[in-house]
Short mmCIF file of C-alpha atoms in Angstrom, two decimals:
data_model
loop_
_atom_site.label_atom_id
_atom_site.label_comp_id
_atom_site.label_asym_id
_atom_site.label_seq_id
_atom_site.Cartn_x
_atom_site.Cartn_y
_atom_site.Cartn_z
CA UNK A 1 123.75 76.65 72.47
CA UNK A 2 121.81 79.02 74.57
CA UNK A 3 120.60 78.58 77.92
CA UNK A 4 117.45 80.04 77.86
CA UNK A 5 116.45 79.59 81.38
CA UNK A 6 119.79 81.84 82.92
CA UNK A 7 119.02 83.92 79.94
CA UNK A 8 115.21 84.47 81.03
CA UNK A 9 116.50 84.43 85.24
CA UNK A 10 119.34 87.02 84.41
CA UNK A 11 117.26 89.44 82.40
CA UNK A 12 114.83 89.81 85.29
CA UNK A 13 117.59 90.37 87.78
CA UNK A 14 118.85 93.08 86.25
CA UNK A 15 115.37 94.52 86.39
CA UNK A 16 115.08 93.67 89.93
CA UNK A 17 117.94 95.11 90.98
CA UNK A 18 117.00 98.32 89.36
CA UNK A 19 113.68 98.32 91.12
CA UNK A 20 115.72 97.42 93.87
CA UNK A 21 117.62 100.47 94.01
CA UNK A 22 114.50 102.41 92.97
CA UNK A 23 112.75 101.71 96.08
CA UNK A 24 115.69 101.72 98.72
CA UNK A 25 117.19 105.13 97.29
CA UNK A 26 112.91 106.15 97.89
CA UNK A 27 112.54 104.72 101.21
CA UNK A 28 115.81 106.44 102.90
CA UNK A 29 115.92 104.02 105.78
CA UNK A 30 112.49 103.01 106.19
CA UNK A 31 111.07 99.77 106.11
CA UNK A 32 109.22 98.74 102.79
CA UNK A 33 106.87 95.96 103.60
CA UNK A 34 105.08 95.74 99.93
CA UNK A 35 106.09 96.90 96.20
CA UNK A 36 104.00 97.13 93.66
CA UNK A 37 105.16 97.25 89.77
CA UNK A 38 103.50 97.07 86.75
CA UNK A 39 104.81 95.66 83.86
CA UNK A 40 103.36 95.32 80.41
CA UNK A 41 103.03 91.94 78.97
CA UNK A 42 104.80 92.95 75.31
CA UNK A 43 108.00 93.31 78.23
CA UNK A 44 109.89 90.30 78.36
CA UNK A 45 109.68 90.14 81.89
CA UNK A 46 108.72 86.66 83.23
CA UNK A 47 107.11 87.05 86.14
CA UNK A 48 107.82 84.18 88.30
CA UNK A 49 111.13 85.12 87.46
CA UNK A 50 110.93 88.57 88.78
CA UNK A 51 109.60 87.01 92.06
CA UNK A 52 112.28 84.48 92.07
CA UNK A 53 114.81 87.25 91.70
CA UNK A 54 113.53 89.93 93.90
CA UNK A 55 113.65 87.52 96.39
CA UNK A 56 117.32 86.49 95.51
CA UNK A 57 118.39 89.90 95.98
CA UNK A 58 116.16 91.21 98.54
CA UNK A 59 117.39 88.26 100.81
CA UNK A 60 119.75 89.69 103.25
CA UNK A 61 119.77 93.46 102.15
CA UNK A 62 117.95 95.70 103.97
CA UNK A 63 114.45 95.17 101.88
CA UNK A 64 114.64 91.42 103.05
CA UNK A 65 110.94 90.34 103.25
CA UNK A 66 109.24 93.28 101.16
CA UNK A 67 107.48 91.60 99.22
CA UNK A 68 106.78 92.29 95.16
CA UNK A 69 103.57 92.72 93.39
CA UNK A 70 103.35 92.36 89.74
CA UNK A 71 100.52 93.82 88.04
CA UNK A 72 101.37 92.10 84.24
CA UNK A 73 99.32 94.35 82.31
CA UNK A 74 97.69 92.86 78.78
CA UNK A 75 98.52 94.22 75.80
CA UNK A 76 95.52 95.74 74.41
CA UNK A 77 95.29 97.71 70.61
CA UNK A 78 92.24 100.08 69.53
CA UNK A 79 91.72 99.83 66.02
CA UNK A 80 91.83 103.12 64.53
CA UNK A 81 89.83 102.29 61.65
CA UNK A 82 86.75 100.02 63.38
CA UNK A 83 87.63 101.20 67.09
CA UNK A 84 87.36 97.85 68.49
CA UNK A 85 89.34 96.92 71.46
CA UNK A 86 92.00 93.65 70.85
CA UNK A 87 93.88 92.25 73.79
CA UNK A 88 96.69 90.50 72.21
CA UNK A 89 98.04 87.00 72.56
CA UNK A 90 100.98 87.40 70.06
CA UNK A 91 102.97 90.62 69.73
CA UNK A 92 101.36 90.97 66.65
CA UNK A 93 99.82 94.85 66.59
CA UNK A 94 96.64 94.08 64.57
CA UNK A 95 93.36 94.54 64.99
CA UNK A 96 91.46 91.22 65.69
CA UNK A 97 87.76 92.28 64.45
CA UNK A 98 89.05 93.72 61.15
CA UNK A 99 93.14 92.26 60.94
CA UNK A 100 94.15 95.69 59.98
CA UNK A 101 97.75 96.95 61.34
CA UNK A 102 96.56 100.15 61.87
CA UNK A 103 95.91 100.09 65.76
CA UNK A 104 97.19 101.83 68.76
CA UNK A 105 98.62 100.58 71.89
CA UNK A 106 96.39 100.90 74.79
CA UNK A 107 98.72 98.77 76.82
CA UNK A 108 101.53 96.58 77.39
CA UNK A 109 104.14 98.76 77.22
CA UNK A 110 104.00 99.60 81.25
CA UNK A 111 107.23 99.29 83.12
CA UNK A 112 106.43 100.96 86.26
CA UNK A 113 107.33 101.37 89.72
CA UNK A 114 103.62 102.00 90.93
CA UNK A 115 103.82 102.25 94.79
CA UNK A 116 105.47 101.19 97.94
CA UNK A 117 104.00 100.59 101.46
CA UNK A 118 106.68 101.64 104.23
CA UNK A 119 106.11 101.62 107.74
CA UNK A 120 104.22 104.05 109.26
CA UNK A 121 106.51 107.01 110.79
CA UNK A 122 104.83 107.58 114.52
CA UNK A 123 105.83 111.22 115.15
CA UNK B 1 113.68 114.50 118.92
CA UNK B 2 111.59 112.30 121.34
CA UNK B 3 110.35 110.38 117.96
CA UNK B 4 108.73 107.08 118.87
CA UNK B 5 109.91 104.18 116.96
CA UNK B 6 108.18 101.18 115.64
CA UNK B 7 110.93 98.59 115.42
CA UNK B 8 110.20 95.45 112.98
CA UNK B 9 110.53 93.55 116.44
CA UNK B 10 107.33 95.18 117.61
CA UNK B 11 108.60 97.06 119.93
CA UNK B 12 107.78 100.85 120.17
CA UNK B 13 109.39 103.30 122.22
CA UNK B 14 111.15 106.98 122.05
CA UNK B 15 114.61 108.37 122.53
CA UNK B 16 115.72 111.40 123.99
CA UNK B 17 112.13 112.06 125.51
CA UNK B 18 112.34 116.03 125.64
CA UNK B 19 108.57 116.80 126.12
CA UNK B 20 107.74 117.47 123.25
CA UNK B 21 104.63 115.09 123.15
CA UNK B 22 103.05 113.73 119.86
CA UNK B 23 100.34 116.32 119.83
CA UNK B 24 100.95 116.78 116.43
CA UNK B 25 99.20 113.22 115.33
CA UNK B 26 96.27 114.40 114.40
CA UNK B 27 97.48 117.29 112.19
CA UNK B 28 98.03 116.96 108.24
CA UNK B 29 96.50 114.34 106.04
CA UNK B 30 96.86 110.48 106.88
CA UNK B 31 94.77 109.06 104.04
CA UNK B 32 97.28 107.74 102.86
CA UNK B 33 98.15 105.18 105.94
CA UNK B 34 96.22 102.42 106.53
CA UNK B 35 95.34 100.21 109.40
CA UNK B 36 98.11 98.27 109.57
CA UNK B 37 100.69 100.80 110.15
CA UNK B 38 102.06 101.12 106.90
CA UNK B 39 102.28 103.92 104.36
CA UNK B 40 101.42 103.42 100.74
CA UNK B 41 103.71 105.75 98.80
CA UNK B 42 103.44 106.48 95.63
CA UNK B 43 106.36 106.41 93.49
CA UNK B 44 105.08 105.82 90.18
CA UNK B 45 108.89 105.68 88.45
CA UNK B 46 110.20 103.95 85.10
CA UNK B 47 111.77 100.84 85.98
CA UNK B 48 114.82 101.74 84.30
CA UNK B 49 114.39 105.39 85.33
CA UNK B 50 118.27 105.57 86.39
CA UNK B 51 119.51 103.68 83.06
CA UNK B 52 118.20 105.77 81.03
CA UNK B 53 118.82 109.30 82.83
CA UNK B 54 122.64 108.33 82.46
CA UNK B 55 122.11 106.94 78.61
CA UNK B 56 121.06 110.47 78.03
CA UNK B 57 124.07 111.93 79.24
CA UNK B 58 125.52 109.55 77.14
CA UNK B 59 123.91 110.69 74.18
CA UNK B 60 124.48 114.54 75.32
CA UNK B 61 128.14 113.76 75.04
CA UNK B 62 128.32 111.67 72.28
CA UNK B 63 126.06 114.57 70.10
CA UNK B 64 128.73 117.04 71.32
CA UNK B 65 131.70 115.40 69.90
CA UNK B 66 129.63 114.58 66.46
CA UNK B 67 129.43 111.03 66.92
CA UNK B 68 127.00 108.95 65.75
CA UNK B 69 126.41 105.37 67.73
CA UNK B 70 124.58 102.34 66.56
CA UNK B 71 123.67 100.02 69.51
CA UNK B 72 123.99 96.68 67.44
CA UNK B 73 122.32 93.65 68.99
CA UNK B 74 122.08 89.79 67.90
CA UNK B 75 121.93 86.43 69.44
CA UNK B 76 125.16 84.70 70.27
CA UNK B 77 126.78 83.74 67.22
CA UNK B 78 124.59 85.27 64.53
CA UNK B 79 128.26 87.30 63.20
CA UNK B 80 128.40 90.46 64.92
CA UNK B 81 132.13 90.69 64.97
CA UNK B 82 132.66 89.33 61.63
CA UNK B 83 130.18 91.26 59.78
CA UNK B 84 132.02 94.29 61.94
CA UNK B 85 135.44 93.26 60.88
CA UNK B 86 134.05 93.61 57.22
CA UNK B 87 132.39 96.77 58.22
CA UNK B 88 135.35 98.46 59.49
CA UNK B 89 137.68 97.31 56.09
CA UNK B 90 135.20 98.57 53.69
CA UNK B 91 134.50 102.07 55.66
CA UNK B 92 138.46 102.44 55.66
CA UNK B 93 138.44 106.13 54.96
CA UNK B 94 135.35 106.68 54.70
CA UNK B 95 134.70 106.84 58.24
CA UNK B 96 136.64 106.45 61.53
CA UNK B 97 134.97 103.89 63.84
CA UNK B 98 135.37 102.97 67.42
CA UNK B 99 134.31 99.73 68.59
CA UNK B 100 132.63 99.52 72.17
CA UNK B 101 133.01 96.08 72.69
CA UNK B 102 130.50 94.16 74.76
CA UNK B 103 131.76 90.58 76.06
CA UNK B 104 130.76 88.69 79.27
CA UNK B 105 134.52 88.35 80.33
CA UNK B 106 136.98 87.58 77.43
CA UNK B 107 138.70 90.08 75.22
CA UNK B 108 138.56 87.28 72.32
CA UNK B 109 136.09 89.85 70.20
CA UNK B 110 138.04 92.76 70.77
CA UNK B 111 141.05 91.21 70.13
CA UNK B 112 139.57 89.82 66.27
CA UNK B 113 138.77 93.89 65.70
CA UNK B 114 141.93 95.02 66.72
CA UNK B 115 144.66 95.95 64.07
CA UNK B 116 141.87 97.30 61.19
CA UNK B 117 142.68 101.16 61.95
CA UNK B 118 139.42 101.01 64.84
CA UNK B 119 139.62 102.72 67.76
CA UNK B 120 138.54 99.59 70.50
CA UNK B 121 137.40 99.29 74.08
CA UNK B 122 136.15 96.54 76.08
CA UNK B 123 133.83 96.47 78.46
CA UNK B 124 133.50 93.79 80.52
CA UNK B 125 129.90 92.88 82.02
CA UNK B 126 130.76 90.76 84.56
CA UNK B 127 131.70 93.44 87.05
CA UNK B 128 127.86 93.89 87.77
CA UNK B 129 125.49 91.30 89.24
CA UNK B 130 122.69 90.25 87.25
CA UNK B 131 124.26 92.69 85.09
CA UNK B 132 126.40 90.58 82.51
CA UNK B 133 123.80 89.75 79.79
CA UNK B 134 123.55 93.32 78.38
CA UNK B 135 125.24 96.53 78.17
CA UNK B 136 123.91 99.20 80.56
CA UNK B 137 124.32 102.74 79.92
CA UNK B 138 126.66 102.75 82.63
CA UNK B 139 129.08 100.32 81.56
CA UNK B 140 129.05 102.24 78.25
CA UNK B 141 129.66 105.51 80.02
CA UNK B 142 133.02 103.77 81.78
CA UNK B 143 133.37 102.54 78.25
CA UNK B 144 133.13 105.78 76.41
CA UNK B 145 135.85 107.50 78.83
CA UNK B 146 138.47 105.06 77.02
CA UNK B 147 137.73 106.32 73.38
CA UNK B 148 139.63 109.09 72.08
CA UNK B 149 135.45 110.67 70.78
CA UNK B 150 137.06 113.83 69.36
CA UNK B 151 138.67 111.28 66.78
CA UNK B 152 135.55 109.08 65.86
CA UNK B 153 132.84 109.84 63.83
CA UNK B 154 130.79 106.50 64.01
CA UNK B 155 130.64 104.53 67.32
CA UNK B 156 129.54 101.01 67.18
CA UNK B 157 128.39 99.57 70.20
CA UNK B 158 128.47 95.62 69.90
CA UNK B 159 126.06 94.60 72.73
CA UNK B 160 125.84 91.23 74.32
CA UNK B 161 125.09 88.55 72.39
CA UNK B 162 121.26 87.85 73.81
CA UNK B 163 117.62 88.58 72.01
CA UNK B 164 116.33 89.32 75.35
CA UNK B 165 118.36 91.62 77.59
CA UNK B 166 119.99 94.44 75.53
CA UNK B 167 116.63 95.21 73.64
CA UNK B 168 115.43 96.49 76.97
CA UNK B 169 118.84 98.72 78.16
CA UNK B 170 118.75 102.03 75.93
CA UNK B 171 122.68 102.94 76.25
CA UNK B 172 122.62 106.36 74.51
CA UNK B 173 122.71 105.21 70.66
CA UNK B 174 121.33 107.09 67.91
CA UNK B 175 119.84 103.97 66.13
CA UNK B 176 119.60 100.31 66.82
CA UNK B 177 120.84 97.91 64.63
CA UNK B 178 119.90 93.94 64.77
CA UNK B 179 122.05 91.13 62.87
CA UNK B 180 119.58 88.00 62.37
CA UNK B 181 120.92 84.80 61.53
CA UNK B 182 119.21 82.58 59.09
CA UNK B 183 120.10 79.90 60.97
CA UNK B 184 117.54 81.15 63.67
CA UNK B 185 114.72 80.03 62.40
CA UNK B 186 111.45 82.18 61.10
CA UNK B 187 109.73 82.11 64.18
CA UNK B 188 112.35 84.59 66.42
CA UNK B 189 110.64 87.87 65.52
CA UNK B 190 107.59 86.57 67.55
CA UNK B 191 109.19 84.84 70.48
CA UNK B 192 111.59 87.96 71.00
CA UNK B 193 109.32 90.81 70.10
CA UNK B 194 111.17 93.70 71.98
CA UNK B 195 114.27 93.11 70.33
CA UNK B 196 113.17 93.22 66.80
CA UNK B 197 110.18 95.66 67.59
CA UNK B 198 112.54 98.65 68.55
CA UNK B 199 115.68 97.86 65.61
CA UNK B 200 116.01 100.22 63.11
CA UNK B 201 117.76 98.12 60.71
CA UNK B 202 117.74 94.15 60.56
CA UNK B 203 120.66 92.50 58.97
CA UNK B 204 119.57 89.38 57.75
CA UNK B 205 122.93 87.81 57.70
CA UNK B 206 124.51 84.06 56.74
CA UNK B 207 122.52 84.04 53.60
CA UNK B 208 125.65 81.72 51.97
CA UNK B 209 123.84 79.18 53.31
CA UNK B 210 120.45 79.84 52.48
CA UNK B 211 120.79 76.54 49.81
CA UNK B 212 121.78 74.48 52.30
CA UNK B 213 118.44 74.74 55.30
CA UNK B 214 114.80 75.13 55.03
CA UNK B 215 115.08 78.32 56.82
CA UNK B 216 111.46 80.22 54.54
CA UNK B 217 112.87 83.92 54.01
CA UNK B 218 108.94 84.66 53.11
CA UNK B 219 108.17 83.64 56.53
CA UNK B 220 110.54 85.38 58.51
CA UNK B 221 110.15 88.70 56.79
CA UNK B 222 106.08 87.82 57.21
CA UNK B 223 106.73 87.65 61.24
CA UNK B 224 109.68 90.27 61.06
CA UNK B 225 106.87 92.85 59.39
CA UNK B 226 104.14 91.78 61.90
CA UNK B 227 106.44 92.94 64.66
CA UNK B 228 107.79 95.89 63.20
CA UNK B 229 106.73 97.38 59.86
CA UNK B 230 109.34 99.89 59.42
CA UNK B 231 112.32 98.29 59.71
CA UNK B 232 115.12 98.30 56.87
CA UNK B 233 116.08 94.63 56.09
CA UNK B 234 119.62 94.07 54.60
CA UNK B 235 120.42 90.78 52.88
CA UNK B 236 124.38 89.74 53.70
CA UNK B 237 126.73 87.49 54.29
CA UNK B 238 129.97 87.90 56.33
CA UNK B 239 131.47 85.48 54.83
CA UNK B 240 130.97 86.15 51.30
CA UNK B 241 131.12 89.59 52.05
CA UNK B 242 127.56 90.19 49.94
CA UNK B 243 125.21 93.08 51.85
CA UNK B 244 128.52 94.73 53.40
CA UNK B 245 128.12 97.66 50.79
CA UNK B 246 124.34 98.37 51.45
CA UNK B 247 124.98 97.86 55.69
CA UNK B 248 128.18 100.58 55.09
CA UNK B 249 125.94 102.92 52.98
CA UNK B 250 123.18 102.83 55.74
CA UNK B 251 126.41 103.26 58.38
CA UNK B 252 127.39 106.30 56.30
CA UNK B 253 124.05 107.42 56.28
CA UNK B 254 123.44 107.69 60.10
CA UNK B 255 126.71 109.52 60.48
CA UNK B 256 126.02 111.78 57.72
CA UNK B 257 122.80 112.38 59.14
CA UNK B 258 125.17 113.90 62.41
CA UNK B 259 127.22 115.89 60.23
CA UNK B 260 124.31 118.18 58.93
CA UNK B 261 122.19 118.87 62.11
CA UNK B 262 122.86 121.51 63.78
CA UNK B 263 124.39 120.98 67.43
CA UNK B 264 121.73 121.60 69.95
#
């Protein structure tokens, strides 16, 4: 028997801990007050999750009260044939106006690191 | 340097005051700073960035011996190691594998592989926090250091069980492979879409047992194609040993495939 909730909670702290290192190995020393990712919703990244685990492992490190922003991007097909726009609700790539498969990603597939907001240098 | 400081305290002040006053402040561009004091910086970096710089040193190295690696992927319990024991028998000669051997922290799937003329390693994922429900390509480089490579010409990689983590780590392989269960329902291919969206080859495996649940193969393949239209699907069973020839051909395929390309 699985447990899908420590699946689901460890899966998104191995992604925080790679944004994690990401942003301290960026900031050098600085403070980072805000982080800003965005993450495409055909990721399996749960978002509360990610919050609950950046804070897990931002707690006592050196990043302890940056907080994360998740942008979770929709996952959005053109239709190549009828050009209409689908966001999706299932991971299905089809079209929703004309149900062909014959789409393209727009998004959903983001996993970004987008910015970070350090503390201002006075020099 | 007579920098002033902004500690997170509040306080500001300067060391080593040598004169050399901040007349500089209102030289270069500060749109980027806000009001607040802070600095928006712009990083604008994959996620897994670092993963998958070292997974293609990984893949540099592997290419340079000549050997080919399948990452293969399932749930817990859906046969990896048995359909690999069976694997490894019927390549015999054919081919010499090594077996990277993903486990949490027990050597109880290495040990099953060991004694069928494999080369084996374990890797352990519980070294890493929040890093024990996949394979990075880190623990695979460690991993990879153990093999004799000069003396392998297919390298299986058996990942984590988990439909959620590994499908996300790329570890250097040349192809994914997924073994599905038919005890998993139909409805997996749309609940775990990265997983089956980005595997090469699905091997629909316990099929023995097809007679005895309601699992709808019509169904599954339905969702399986939704996610992923490309994919090769392979019909087997471990147990009865049925599939293990067309899963060894497409094995022999992708290490064939190594054999004739030229080495970059």
């Amino acid at each position: 028997m699985v447990d899908r909730r420590r699946e689901v909670h460890v899966h998104e702290l191995a992604v925080g801990q790679a944004i994690l290192d990401t942003v301290e190995r960026r900031a050098a020393g600085r403070e980072v007050r805000l982080v800003m990712v965005r993450i495409g919703q055909l990721r399996q990244v749960v978002p509360d999750a990610l919050q609950f685990a950046w804070e897990m492992l931002t707690d006592g490190s050196a990043l302890a009260g940056c907080r994360l922003d998740i942008d979770h991007v929709p996952a959005v097909v053109r239709c190549t044939a009828c050009g209409a726009h689908t966001t999706l609700d299932l991971p299905v790539l089809a079209c929703g106006t004309c149900a062909t498969f014959d789409v393209e990603l727009c998004s959903g597939e983001e996993f970004m690191i987008a910015t970070m907001d350090v503390a201002e240098e006075v020099s | 340097m007579g920098r002033f400081h902004r500690h997170s305290d509040g306080t500001v002040h300067a060391h080593d005051h040598d004169h050399h006053h901040d007349d500089r402040r209102d030289v270069g561009d500060h749109s980027g700073y806000t009001e607040t004091g802070t600095e928006r910086i712009e990083v604008l970096e994959h996620i897994l960035a670092e993963n998958d710089r070292i997974a293609d040193a990984n893949r540099r190295d592997l290419a340079a011996a000549g050997v080919r690696t399948v990452n293969l992927m399932s749930a817990p319990g859906a046969g990896k190691t048995s359909l690999l024991r069976r694997t490894i028998v019927a390549l015999g000669e054919r081919l010499r594998v090594g077996v990277l051997e993903g486990d949490i922290a027990t050597s109880i799937d290495a040990d099953a592989l060991s004694g069928l003329g494999a080369q084996i390693a374990l890797v352990n994922t519980s070294a890493g926090f929040g890093g024990e429900c996949h394979l990075d390509a880190t623990m695979v480089r460690a991993g990879l250091g153990r093999l004799g490579l000069e003396s392998i010409d297919l390298l299986v990689i058996e990942n984590v069980g988990n439909l959620v983590c590994p499908a996300e780590f790329d570890v250097g392989q040349d192809a994914r492979a997924m073994i599905y269960a038919v005890t998993e329902g139909e409805e997996k291919p749309l609940k775990y879409p990265v997983m089956f969206r980005t595997a090469d080859v699905v091997v629909v495996n316990k099929v023995d047992l097809l007679p005895h649940l309601d699992f709808d193969m019509g169904t599954f393949l339905g969702n399986l194609r939704d996610v992923n239209p490309s994919a090769q699907v392979i019909h087997a069973s471990a147990r009865t040993g049925e599939g293990v020839d067309e899963w060894c051909a497409w094995l022999s395929d992708l290490a064939a495939a190594e054999r004739d390309r030229p080495q970059p």
